[in-house]
mmCIF file of C-alpha atoms in Angstrom:
data_model
loop_
_atom_site.group_PDB
_atom_site.id
_atom_site.type_symbol
_atom_site.label_atom_id
_atom_site.label_comp_id
_atom_site.label_asym_id
_atom_site.label_seq_id
_atom_site.Cartn_x
_atom_site.Cartn_y
_atom_site.Cartn_z
ATOM 1 C CA UNK V 942 0.000 0.000 0.000
ATOM 2 C CA UNK V 943 3.023 2.282 0.318
ATOM 3 C CA UNK V 944 3.782 4.942 -2.270
ATOM 4 C CA UNK V 945 7.203 6.122 -3.505
ATOM 5 C CA UNK V 946 7.018 9.200 -1.304
ATOM 6 C CA UNK V 947 6.482 6.998 1.777
ATOM 7 C CA UNK V 948 9.707 5.139 1.060
ATOM 8 C CA UNK V 949 11.619 8.363 0.435
ATOM 9 C CA UNK V 950 10.264 9.897 3.624
ATOM 10 C CA UNK V 951 11.381 6.863 5.620
ATOM 11 C CA UNK V 952 14.820 7.100 4.001
ATOM 12 C CA UNK V 953 15.140 10.750 5.069
ATOM 13 C CA UNK V 954 14.119 9.716 8.595
ATOM 14 C CA UNK V 955 16.798 7.020 8.680
ATOM 15 C CA UNK V 956 19.525 9.254 7.179
ATOM 16 C CA UNK V 957 18.659 12.890 7.959
ATOM 17 C CA UNK V 958 22.116 14.125 6.892
ATOM 18 C CA UNK V 959 22.023 12.467 3.474
ATOM 19 C CA UNK V 960 20.894 14.856 0.754
ATOM 20 C CA UNK V 961 20.841 12.455 -2.231
ATOM 21 C CA UNK V 962 17.604 10.617 -2.922
ATOM 22 C CA UNK V 963 17.935 6.800 -3.167
ATOM 23 C CA UNK V 964 17.743 5.387 -6.691
ATOM 24 C CA UNK V 965 15.170 2.706 -5.809
ATOM 25 C CA UNK V 966 14.286 0.325 -2.996
ATOM 26 C CA UNK V 967 13.462 -3.310 -2.231
ATOM 27 C CA UNK V 968 10.750 -4.174 0.267
ATOM 28 C CA UNK V 969 11.337 -7.618 1.822
ATOM 29 C CA UNK V 970 8.620 -9.516 3.699
ATOM 30 C CA UNK V 971 9.194 -13.232 4.374
ATOM 31 C CA UNK V 972 7.510 -15.541 6.891
ATOM 32 C CA UNK V 973 8.824 -18.946 5.734
ATOM 33 C CA UNK V 974 11.278 -20.704 6.184
ATOM 34 C CA UNK V 975 12.331 -17.795 8.427
ATOM 35 C CA UNK V 976 10.883 -14.430 9.394
ATOM 36 C CA UNK V 977 12.348 -11.326 7.786
ATOM 37 C CA UNK V 978 11.038 -7.830 7.167
ATOM 38 C CA UNK V 979 13.075 -5.022 5.676
ATOM 39 C CA UNK V 980 13.489 -2.146 3.292
ATOM 40 C CA UNK V 981 16.794 -1.818 1.434
ATOM 41 C CA UNK V 982 17.724 1.271 -0.568
ATOM 42 C CA UNK V 983 20.152 1.641 -3.466
ATOM 43 C CA UNK V 984 22.113 4.841 -2.837
ATOM 44 C CA UNK V 985 24.122 6.748 -5.412
ATOM 45 C CA UNK V 986 27.545 5.247 -4.821
ATOM 46 C CA UNK V 987 30.419 7.615 -4.193
ATOM 47 C CA UNK V 988 34.008 6.903 -5.222
ATOM 48 C CA UNK V 989 35.012 6.136 -1.640
ATOM 49 C CA UNK V 990 33.252 2.825 -0.981
ATOM 50 C CA UNK V 991 34.144 2.854 2.706
ATOM 51 C CA UNK V 992 31.903 5.902 3.203
ATOM 52 C CA UNK V 993 28.970 3.791 2.045
ATOM 53 C CA UNK V 994 29.328 0.960 4.564
ATOM 54 C CA UNK V 995 27.571 0.340 7.891
ATOM 55 C CA UNK V 996 24.336 1.941 6.706
ATOM 56 C CA UNK V 997 22.100 -1.142 7.162
ATOM 57 C CA UNK V 998 20.513 -1.290 10.615
ATOM 58 C CA UNK V 999 19.885 -4.834 11.854
ATOM 59 C CA UNK V 1000 17.073 -5.481 14.370
ATOM 60 C CA UNK V 1001 15.573 -8.513 16.114
ATOM 61 C CA UNK V 1002 11.894 -7.977 16.988
ATOM 62 C CA UNK V 1003 12.469 -4.207 16.764
ATOM 63 C CA UNK V 1004 15.409 -4.402 19.183
ATOM 64 C CA UNK V 1005 18.555 -2.915 17.614
ATOM 65 C CA UNK V 1006 21.375 -5.463 17.105
ATOM 66 C CA UNK V 1007 24.032 -3.735 15.006
ATOM 67 C CA UNK V 1008 24.656 -1.362 12.113
ATOM 68 C CA UNK V 1009 27.798 -3.260 11.135
ATOM 69 C CA UNK V 1010 26.499 -6.161 9.064
ATOM 70 C CA UNK V 1011 29.880 -6.974 7.507
ATOM 71 C CA UNK V 1012 30.488 -10.751 7.561
ATOM 72 C CA UNK V 1013 26.790 -11.285 8.306
ATOM 73 C CA UNK V 1014 25.609 -10.467 4.769
ATOM 74 C CA UNK V 1015 27.787 -10.705 1.617
ATOM 75 C CA UNK V 1016 30.328 -7.901 1.472
ATOM 76 C CA UNK V 1017 28.806 -6.135 -1.532
ATOM 77 C CA UNK V 1018 25.417 -5.864 0.214
ATOM 78 C CA UNK V 1019 26.997 -3.721 2.929
ATOM 79 C CA UNK V 1020 26.966 -0.911 0.341
ATOM 80 C CA UNK V 1021 23.151 -0.787 0.522
ATOM 81 C CA UNK V 1022 21.259 1.355 3.015
ATOM 82 C CA UNK V 1023 18.162 0.463 5.013
ATOM 83 C CA UNK V 1024 16.699 -1.617 7.831
ATOM 84 C CA UNK V 1025 16.145 -5.358 8.253
ATOM 85 C CA UNK V 1026 14.380 -7.016 11.165
ATOM 86 C CA UNK V 1027 14.212 -10.723 11.972
ATOM 87 C CA UNK V 1028 13.274 -12.521 15.206
ATOM 88 C CA UNK V 1029 15.435 -15.412 13.948
ATOM 89 C CA UNK V 1030 18.597 -13.374 14.553
ATOM 90 C CA UNK V 1031 19.782 -13.946 18.148
ATOM 91 C CA UNK V 1032 20.605 -10.964 20.367
ATOM 92 C CA UNK V 1033 23.812 -10.342 22.333
ATOM 93 C CA UNK V 1034 25.964 -12.979 20.684
ATOM 94 C CA UNK V 1035 29.395 -12.767 19.144
ATOM 95 C CA UNK V 1036 29.945 -11.907 15.490
ATOM 96 C CA UNK V 1037 31.581 -15.313 14.891
ATOM 97 C CA UNK V 1038 28.392 -16.997 16.170
ATOM 98 C CA UNK V 1039 26.244 -14.921 13.807
ATOM 99 C CA UNK V 1040 28.474 -15.867 10.886
ATOM 100 C CA UNK V 1041 27.958 -19.557 11.603
ATOM 101 C CA UNK V 1042 24.244 -19.355 12.420
ATOM 102 C CA UNK V 1043 22.180 -21.216 9.759
ATOM 103 C CA UNK V 1044 19.328 -18.691 9.888
ATOM 104 C CA UNK V 1045 21.734 -15.822 9.260
ATOM 105 C CA UNK V 1046 23.141 -17.691 6.242
ATOM 106 C CA UNK V 1047 19.620 -18.262 4.858
ATOM 107 C CA UNK V 1048 18.746 -14.595 5.379
ATOM 108 C CA UNK V 1049 21.951 -13.541 3.630
ATOM 109 C CA UNK V 1050 21.195 -15.792 0.622
ATOM 110 C CA UNK V 1051 17.611 -14.574 0.462
ATOM 111 C CA UNK V 1052 18.582 -10.910 0.465
ATOM 112 C CA UNK V 1053 21.108 -11.578 -2.313
ATOM 113 C CA UNK V 1054 18.376 -13.270 -4.364
ATOM 114 C CA UNK V 1055 15.894 -10.438 -3.758
ATOM 115 C CA UNK V 1056 18.453 -7.841 -4.847
ATOM 116 C CA UNK V 1057 19.184 -9.807 -8.042
ATOM 117 C CA UNK V 1058 15.428 -10.214 -8.679
ATOM 118 C CA UNK V 1059 14.869 -6.461 -8.325
ATOM 119 C CA UNK V 1060 17.729 -5.537 -10.656
ATOM 120 C CA UNK V 1061 16.636 -8.058 -13.284
ATOM 121 C CA UNK V 1062 13.059 -6.792 -13.057
ATOM 122 C CA UNK V 1063 14.193 -3.175 -13.568
ATOM 123 C CA UNK V 1064 16.340 -4.221 -16.533
ATOM 124 C CA UNK V 1065 13.557 -6.219 -18.205
ATOM 125 C CA UNK V 1066 10.762 -3.714 -17.561
ATOM 126 C CA UNK V 1067 12.616 -0.635 -18.788
ATOM 127 C CA UNK V 1068 16.126 -1.056 -20.109
ATOM 128 C CA UNK V 1069 16.255 2.636 -21.012
ATOM 129 C CA UNK V 1070 15.582 3.675 -17.403
ATOM 130 C CA UNK V 1071 18.012 1.026 -16.150
ATOM 131 C CA UNK V 1072 20.745 2.453 -18.391
ATOM 132 C CA UNK V 1073 20.148 5.926 -16.909
ATOM 133 C CA UNK V 1074 20.782 4.502 -13.435
ATOM 134 C CA UNK V 1075 23.728 2.368 -14.545
ATOM 135 C CA UNK V 1076 26.555 4.789 -13.733
ATOM 136 C CA UNK V 1077 25.266 5.028 -10.155
ATOM 137 C CA UNK V 1078 24.864 1.280 -9.550
ATOM 138 C CA UNK V 1079 27.649 -0.253 -11.665
ATOM 139 C CA UNK V 1080 30.212 -0.343 -8.838
ATOM 140 C CA UNK V 1081 27.742 -2.203 -6.634
ATOM 141 C CA UNK V 1082 26.889 -4.765 -9.327
ATOM 142 C CA UNK V 1083 30.504 -5.356 -10.369
ATOM 143 C CA UNK V 1084 31.615 -5.680 -6.764
ATOM 144 C CA UNK V 1085 28.829 -8.225 -6.238
ATOM 145 C CA UNK V 1086 29.847 -10.223 -9.308
ATOM 146 C CA UNK V 1087 33.483 -10.367 -8.222
ATOM 147 C CA UNK V 1088 32.760 -11.328 -4.623
ATOM 148 C CA UNK V 1089 29.629 -13.498 -4.730
ATOM 149 C CA UNK V 1090 29.329 -16.320 -7.267
ATOM 150 C CA UNK V 1091 25.555 -16.798 -6.936
ATOM 151 C CA UNK V 1092 25.001 -13.093 -7.663
ATOM 152 C CA UNK V 1093 27.445 -13.162 -10.596
ATOM 153 C CA UNK V 1094 25.434 -15.904 -12.314
ATOM 154 C CA UNK V 1095 22.276 -13.794 -12.101
ATOM 155 C CA UNK V 1096 23.973 -10.486 -12.929
ATOM 156 C CA UNK V 1097 25.311 -11.709 -16.274
ATOM 157 C CA UNK V 1098 21.817 -11.002 -17.653
ATOM 158 C CA UNK V 1099 21.757 -7.321 -16.682
ATOM 159 C CA UNK V 1100 25.375 -6.201 -16.086
ATOM 160 C CA UNK V 1101 26.194 -3.552 -18.682
ATOM 161 C CA UNK V 1102 29.296 -2.154 -20.357
ATOM 162 C CA UNK V 1103 29.395 1.450 -21.586
ATOM 163 C CA UNK V 1104 31.499 2.577 -24.546
ATOM 164 C CA UNK V 1105 32.966 6.021 -25.151
ATOM 165 C CA UNK V 1106 29.931 6.863 -27.322
ATOM 166 C CA UNK V 1107 27.695 6.421 -24.231
ATOM 167 C CA UNK V 1108 26.043 3.279 -25.625
ATOM 168 C CA UNK V 1109 25.321 0.322 -23.330
ATOM 169 C CA UNK V 1110 25.763 -3.396 -23.962
ATOM 170 C CA UNK V 1111 25.638 -6.686 -22.109
ATOM 171 C CA UNK V 1112 28.890 -8.631 -22.488
ATOM 172 C CA UNK V 1113 27.320 -10.949 -25.082
ATOM 173 C CA UNK V 1114 25.997 -7.975 -27.080
ATOM 174 C CA UNK V 1115 29.382 -6.292 -26.989
ATOM 175 C CA UNK V 1116 31.249 -9.421 -28.068
ATOM 176 C CA UNK V 1117 28.938 -9.632 -31.075
ATOM 177 C CA UNK V 1118 29.495 -5.932 -31.887
ATOM 178 C CA UNK V 1119 33.315 -6.083 -31.949
ATOM 179 C CA UNK V 1120 34.045 -9.620 -33.143
ATOM 180 C CA UNK V 1121 34.701 -8.647 -36.768
ATOM 181 C CA UNK V 1122 37.125 -5.780 -36.091
ATOM 182 C CA UNK V 1123 38.714 -6.851 -32.810
ATOM 183 C CA UNK V 1124 39.506 -10.554 -33.136
ATOM 184 C CA UNK V 1125 43.255 -11.270 -33.090
ATOM 185 C CA UNK V 1126 45.277 -13.965 -34.887
ATOM 186 C CA UNK V 1127 44.629 -16.427 -32.038
ATOM 187 C CA UNK V 1128 40.840 -16.019 -32.465
ATOM 188 C CA UNK V 1129 40.674 -14.062 -29.214
ATOM 189 C CA UNK V 1130 38.524 -10.951 -28.763
ATOM 190 C CA UNK V 1131 40.550 -7.933 -27.670
ATOM 191 C CA UNK V 1132 38.414 -5.494 -25.672
ATOM 192 C CA UNK V 1133 39.926 -2.018 -25.600
ATOM 193 C CA UNK V 1134 39.157 0.317 -22.711
ATOM 194 C CA UNK V 1135 39.980 3.709 -21.260
ATOM 195 C CA UNK V 1136 40.270 4.696 -17.617
ATOM 196 C CA UNK V 1137 40.024 8.422 -18.413
ATOM 197 C CA UNK V 1138 38.152 9.499 -21.540
ATOM 198 C CA UNK V 1139 39.574 13.025 -21.513
ATOM 199 C CA UNK V 1140 43.187 12.195 -20.646
ATOM 200 C CA UNK V 1141 43.421 9.314 -23.156
ATOM 201 C CA UNK V 1142 41.442 11.058 -25.911
ATOM 202 C CA UNK V 1143 44.319 10.939 -28.431
ATOM 203 C CA UNK V 1144 44.618 7.166 -28.106
ATOM 204 C CA UNK V 1145 40.836 6.665 -28.230
ATOM 205 C CA UNK V 1146 40.582 8.708 -31.438
ATOM 206 C CA UNK V 1147 43.380 6.710 -33.061
ATOM 207 C CA UNK V 1148 41.659 3.430 -32.141
ATOM 208 C CA UNK V 1149 38.301 4.629 -33.454
ATOM 209 C CA UNK V 1150 39.955 5.635 -36.745
ATOM 210 C CA UNK V 1151 40.944 1.963 -37.109
ATOM 211 C CA UNK V 1152 37.297 0.971 -36.604
ATOM 212 C CA UNK V 1153 37.770 -0.173 -33.008
ATOM 213 C CA UNK V 1154 35.343 0.373 -30.138
ATOM 214 C CA UNK V 1155 36.571 1.532 -26.712
ATOM 215 C CA UNK V 1156 34.874 0.890 -23.357
ATOM 216 C CA UNK V 1157 34.859 3.246 -20.380
ATOM 217 C CA UNK V 1158 36.162 1.384 -17.312
ATOM 218 C CA UNK V 1159 37.031 4.170 -14.915
ATOM 219 C CA UNK V 1160 35.697 3.171 -11.488
ATOM 220 C CA UNK V 1161 37.730 1.995 -8.494
ATOM 221 C CA UNK V 1162 36.594 -1.623 -8.878
ATOM 222 C CA UNK V 1163 37.097 -1.968 -12.636
ATOM 223 C CA UNK V 1164 40.673 -3.274 -12.627
ATOM 224 C CA UNK V 1165 39.445 -6.267 -10.595
ATOM 225 C CA UNK V 1166 36.332 -6.586 -12.763
ATOM 226 C CA UNK V 1167 38.511 -6.846 -15.878
ATOM 227 C CA UNK V 1168 40.515 -9.647 -14.261
ATOM 228 C CA UNK V 1169 37.253 -11.379 -13.241
ATOM 229 C CA UNK V 1170 35.879 -11.289 -16.813
ATOM 230 C CA UNK V 1171 39.121 -12.601 -18.307
ATOM 231 C CA UNK V 1172 39.129 -15.556 -15.893
ATOM 232 C CA UNK V 1173 35.482 -16.337 -16.728
ATOM 233 C CA UNK V 1174 35.944 -15.973 -20.505
ATOM 234 C CA UNK V 1175 39.053 -17.576 -21.949
ATOM 235 C CA UNK V 1176 38.498 -16.125 -25.399
ATOM 236 C CA UNK V 1177 38.609 -12.445 -24.403
ATOM 237 C CA UNK V 1178 41.377 -10.164 -23.181
ATOM 238 C CA UNK V 1179 41.317 -6.520 -22.119
ATOM 239 C CA UNK V 1180 43.880 -3.946 -23.164
ATOM 240 C CA UNK V 1181 43.956 -0.277 -22.247
ATOM 241 C CA UNK V 1182 43.891 1.883 -25.329
ATOM 242 C CA UNK V 1183 47.340 3.401 -24.621
ATOM 243 C CA UNK V 1184 49.097 0.064 -23.978
ATOM 244 C CA UNK V 1185 50.668 -0.095 -27.466
ATOM 245 C CA UNK V 1186 50.727 1.667 -30.820
ATOM 246 C CA UNK V 1187 47.270 1.589 -32.402
ATOM 247 C CA UNK V 1188 48.511 -0.660 -35.222
ATOM 248 C CA UNK V 1189 49.682 -3.214 -32.644
ATOM 249 C CA UNK V 1190 46.824 -3.111 -30.133
ATOM 250 C CA UNK V 1191 45.250 -6.106 -31.873
ATOM 251 C CA UNK V 1192 47.770 -8.551 -33.350
ATOM 252 C CA UNK V 1193 46.211 -9.744 -36.604
ATOM 253 C CA UNK V 1194 49.426 -11.191 -38.013
ATOM 254 C CA UNK V 1195 49.466 -8.677 -40.853
ATOM 255 C CA UNK V 1196 52.543 -8.010 -42.943
ATOM 256 C CA UNK V 1197 55.406 -6.474 -40.946
ATOM 257 C CA UNK V 1198 56.151 -2.826 -41.711
ATOM 258 C CA UNK V 1199 59.727 -2.302 -42.897
ATOM 259 C CA UNK V 1200 61.782 0.426 -41.211
ATOM 260 C CA UNK V 1201 63.294 3.252 -43.262
ATOM 261 C CA UNK V 1202 66.232 3.363 -40.847
ATOM 262 C CA UNK V 1203 68.996 0.781 -40.757
ATOM 263 C CA UNK V 1204 70.324 -0.625 -37.485
ATOM 264 C CA UNK V 1205 72.989 2.081 -36.989
ATOM 265 C CA UNK V 1206 70.557 4.895 -37.765
ATOM 266 C CA UNK V 1207 67.970 3.451 -35.356
ATOM 267 C CA UNK V 1208 70.670 3.287 -32.670
ATOM 268 C CA UNK V 1209 71.556 6.947 -33.271
ATOM 269 C CA UNK V 1210 67.902 7.971 -32.897
ATOM 270 C CA UNK V 1211 67.556 5.873 -29.744
ATOM 271 C CA UNK V 1212 70.578 7.587 -28.154
ATOM 272 C CA UNK V 1213 69.235 11.040 -29.087
ATOM 273 C CA UNK V 1214 66.009 10.334 -27.226
ATOM 274 C CA UNK V 1215 67.681 8.623 -24.260
ATOM 275 C CA UNK V 1216 69.896 11.664 -23.763
ATOM 276 C CA UNK V 1217 66.937 14.037 -23.583
ATOM 277 C CA UNK V 1218 64.664 12.090 -21.216
ATOM 278 C CA UNK V 1219 63.709 13.674 -17.865
ATOM 279 C CA UNK V 1220 65.280 12.006 -14.844
ATOM 280 C CA UNK V 1221 62.115 11.888 -12.740
ATOM 281 C CA UNK V 1222 60.151 9.532 -15.036
ATOM 282 C CA UNK V 1223 61.189 5.934 -15.717
ATOM 283 C CA UNK V 1224 61.078 5.674 -19.507
ATOM 284 C CA UNK V 1225 62.447 3.019 -21.851
ATOM 285 C CA UNK V 1226 63.099 4.052 -25.463
ATOM 286 C CA UNK V 1227 62.145 1.708 -28.294
ATOM 287 C CA UNK V 1228 62.605 2.588 -31.978
ATOM 288 C CA UNK V 1229 60.332 0.584 -34.245
ATOM 289 C CA UNK V 1230 58.631 0.825 -37.612
ATOM 290 C CA UNK V 1231 55.044 2.032 -37.919
ATOM 291 C CA UNK V 1232 52.987 3.667 -40.654
ATOM 292 C CA UNK V 1233 54.343 7.037 -41.864
ATOM 293 C CA UNK V 1234 51.110 8.786 -40.873
ATOM 294 C CA UNK V 1235 51.223 7.400 -37.315
ATOM 295 C CA UNK V 1236 52.482 9.713 -34.585
ATOM 296 C CA UNK V 1237 56.281 10.195 -34.479
ATOM 297 C CA UNK V 1238 56.447 9.282 -30.768
ATOM 298 C CA UNK V 1239 54.007 7.658 -28.346
ATOM 299 C CA UNK V 1240 54.229 7.177 -24.588
ATOM 300 C CA UNK V 1241 52.900 3.737 -23.645
ATOM 301 C CA UNK V 1242 52.328 1.748 -20.463
ATOM 302 C CA UNK V 1243 52.518 -2.043 -20.903
ATOM 303 C CA UNK V 1244 49.152 -3.549 -19.895
ATOM 304 C CA UNK V 1245 50.441 -6.198 -17.496
ATOM 305 C CA UNK V 1246 52.779 -3.910 -15.524
ATOM 306 C CA UNK V 1247 50.251 -1.081 -15.183
ATOM 307 C CA UNK V 1248 47.445 -3.441 -14.220
ATOM 308 C CA UNK V 1249 49.516 -5.115 -11.507
ATOM 309 C CA UNK V 1250 50.381 -1.699 -10.119
ATOM 310 C CA UNK V 1251 46.724 -0.587 -10.075
ATOM 311 C CA UNK V 1252 45.609 -3.794 -8.370
ATOM 312 C CA UNK V 1253 48.365 -3.545 -5.766
ATOM 313 C CA UNK V 1254 47.346 0.012 -4.843
ATOM 314 C CA UNK V 1255 43.771 -1.141 -4.241
ATOM 315 C CA UNK V 1256 44.906 -4.263 -2.388
ATOM 316 C CA UNK V 1257 47.526 -2.659 -0.163
ATOM 317 C CA UNK V 1258 50.531 -4.369 -1.805
ATOM 318 C CA UNK V 1259 52.738 -1.283 -1.717
ATOM 319 C CA UNK V 1260 55.854 -3.128 -2.855
ATOM 320 C CA UNK V 1261 54.282 -3.515 -6.321
ATOM 321 C CA UNK V 1262 52.761 -0.060 -6.588
ATOM 322 C CA UNK V 1263 55.637 1.379 -8.640
ATOM 323 C CA UNK V 1264 55.414 -1.232 -11.383
ATOM 324 C CA UNK V 1265 52.976 0.723 -13.550
ATOM 325 C CA UNK V 1266 54.904 3.978 -13.294
ATOM 326 C CA UNK V 1267 57.400 2.900 -15.955
ATOM 327 C CA UNK V 1268 56.666 3.883 -19.543
ATOM 328 C CA UNK V 1269 57.888 2.943 -22.989
ATOM 329 C CA UNK V 1270 58.599 5.744 -25.459
ATOM 330 C CA UNK V 1271 57.909 4.291 -28.903
ATOM 331 C CA UNK V 1272 59.697 6.200 -31.661
ATOM 332 C CA UNK V 1273 58.292 5.674 -35.164
ATOM 333 C CA UNK V 1274 61.296 5.078 -37.414
ATOM 334 C CA UNK V 1275 59.220 5.784 -40.546
ATOM 335 C CA UNK V 1276 57.871 9.202 -39.592
ATOM 336 C CA UNK V 1277 59.457 12.056 -41.611
ATOM 337 C CA UNK V 1278 60.281 14.022 -38.434
ATOM 338 C CA UNK V 1279 62.235 11.047 -37.045
ATOM 339 C CA UNK V 1280 64.043 10.181 -40.278
ATOM 340 C CA UNK V 1281 64.890 13.893 -40.558
ATOM 341 C CA UNK V 1282 66.927 13.592 -37.331
ATOM 342 C CA UNK V 1283 69.304 11.211 -39.104
ATOM 343 C CA UNK V 1284 69.617 13.383 -42.200
ATOM 344 C CA UNK V 1285 70.215 16.609 -40.254
ATOM 345 C CA UNK V 1286 73.671 17.621 -39.001
ATOM 346 C CA UNK V 1287 72.319 20.544 -36.943
ATOM 347 C CA UNK V 1288 72.770 19.179 -33.413
ATOM 348 C CA UNK V 1289 71.011 22.083 -31.699
ATOM 349 C CA UNK V 1290 67.983 21.750 -33.961
ATOM 350 C CA UNK V 1291 67.878 17.981 -33.419
ATOM 351 C CA UNK V 1292 68.037 18.477 -29.672
ATOM 352 C CA UNK V 1293 65.071 20.881 -29.750
ATOM 353 C CA UNK V 1294 63.029 18.558 -31.988
ATOM 354 C CA UNK V 1295 63.682 15.557 -29.714
ATOM 355 C CA UNK V 1296 62.818 17.566 -26.582
ATOM 356 C CA UNK V 1297 59.615 18.780 -28.206
ATOM 357 C CA UNK V 1298 58.603 15.245 -29.233
ATOM 358 C CA UNK V 1299 59.312 13.857 -25.752
ATOM 359 C CA UNK V 1300 57.300 16.644 -24.129
ATOM 360 C CA UNK V 1301 54.365 15.968 -26.462
ATOM 361 C CA UNK V 1302 54.488 12.292 -25.477
ATOM 362 C CA UNK V 1303 54.650 13.186 -21.764
ATOM 363 C CA UNK V 1304 51.763 15.612 -22.237
ATOM 364 C CA UNK V 1305 49.599 12.819 -23.693
ATOM 365 C CA UNK V 1306 49.995 10.872 -20.426
ATOM 366 C CA UNK V 1307 49.484 13.877 -18.150
ATOM 367 C CA UNK V 1308 53.146 13.776 -17.075
ATOM 368 C CA UNK V 1309 54.185 17.247 -18.179
ATOM 369 C CA UNK V 1310 53.837 19.640 -15.256
ATOM 370 C CA UNK V 1311 55.506 22.506 -13.445
ATOM 371 C CA UNK V 1312 58.843 23.701 -14.828
ATOM 372 C CA UNK V 1313 58.839 21.107 -17.624
ATOM 373 C CA UNK V 1314 55.483 22.382 -18.861
ATOM 374 C CA UNK V 1315 56.725 25.983 -18.781
ATOM 375 C CA UNK V 1316 59.801 25.053 -20.860
ATOM 376 C CA UNK V 1317 57.596 23.233 -23.356
ATOM 377 C CA UNK V 1318 55.316 26.269 -23.759
ATOM 378 C CA UNK V 1319 58.260 28.636 -24.239
ATOM 379 C CA UNK V 1320 59.915 26.301 -26.751
ATOM 380 C CA UNK V 1321 56.616 25.961 -28.640
ATOM 381 C CA UNK V 1322 56.344 29.767 -28.870
ATOM 382 C CA UNK V 1323 59.923 29.955 -30.219
ATOM 383 C CA UNK V 1324 59.095 27.354 -32.883
ATOM 384 C CA UNK V 1325 55.998 29.320 -33.958
ATOM 385 C CA UNK V 1326 58.076 32.533 -34.202
#
């Protein structure tokens, strides 16, 4: 008999200092095989997941038990807000007892099922409305898929992926969309993604020019979600859009591009760039052949190293956190600007060209700041003059 406004009013009563309205709610009322009454709300998730926790109040016959339901319900459900009441939950017992109590386990499983039912119902009834809510609930759903197998099986039907064109797909829909353009020589689908649409715009544009699609995976949980999907699907792999040159993002075993520079000339170019690199960024120089119209230099982060670093920062493994901070500077040995360095005997000019190219590459990764950025701007003005 309750209306939407009744639920919202109750939410404001529970959380008077929360100004955001909940996205939607689930009303639970069970009397067999256990007794459970409750209202759970889906909040708009903030980037700091810890802020969201401990917002479910647990009661037994209207007697408050705890607002810390961690280890009583699945971890991802602790991100919900609301109240649950069950006379089958014993009072004044230790947390370890609650974890082992069969009624608590049944309640936990039931709540997980009800949440999955609600999400699937929303998806089926109005996919358009579900897509509008997706950015606010995606962290919750992906966290649930990673941490709770029973939820993951259900969520496969409604978990969405968003591309840089703001279009939404289930994993199966997306695999179908990209299979023609993004299947590599080993018959594996390569899913390209960005963690920052603005910062990695240059790389996204280059990939789209090749006919590739790029996903947005920019939330705190996504690095683990990528790993989860790769383990569940042997025939797909994820690669950030700036992991390699665009021509080599998807290895299709096409004919190798021949370099215009011989071995000695490539070595000379490599030394020119090594000598001009800033000391505060770990960069490895690699001279290799690419199409003439590709960029003369590109700053790349190898997928494996960067991913391990990102995962370690989230997981507290500080000893690995520096792994992703190393970059590879790829110098295109077929670009006219690069071949011109070999032909030119003007050392000062070559030095300025190399510095400018390095700064452009650093700029593309957001690494050009402070004094280095000022020098780049002044040098650019001199070149224009």
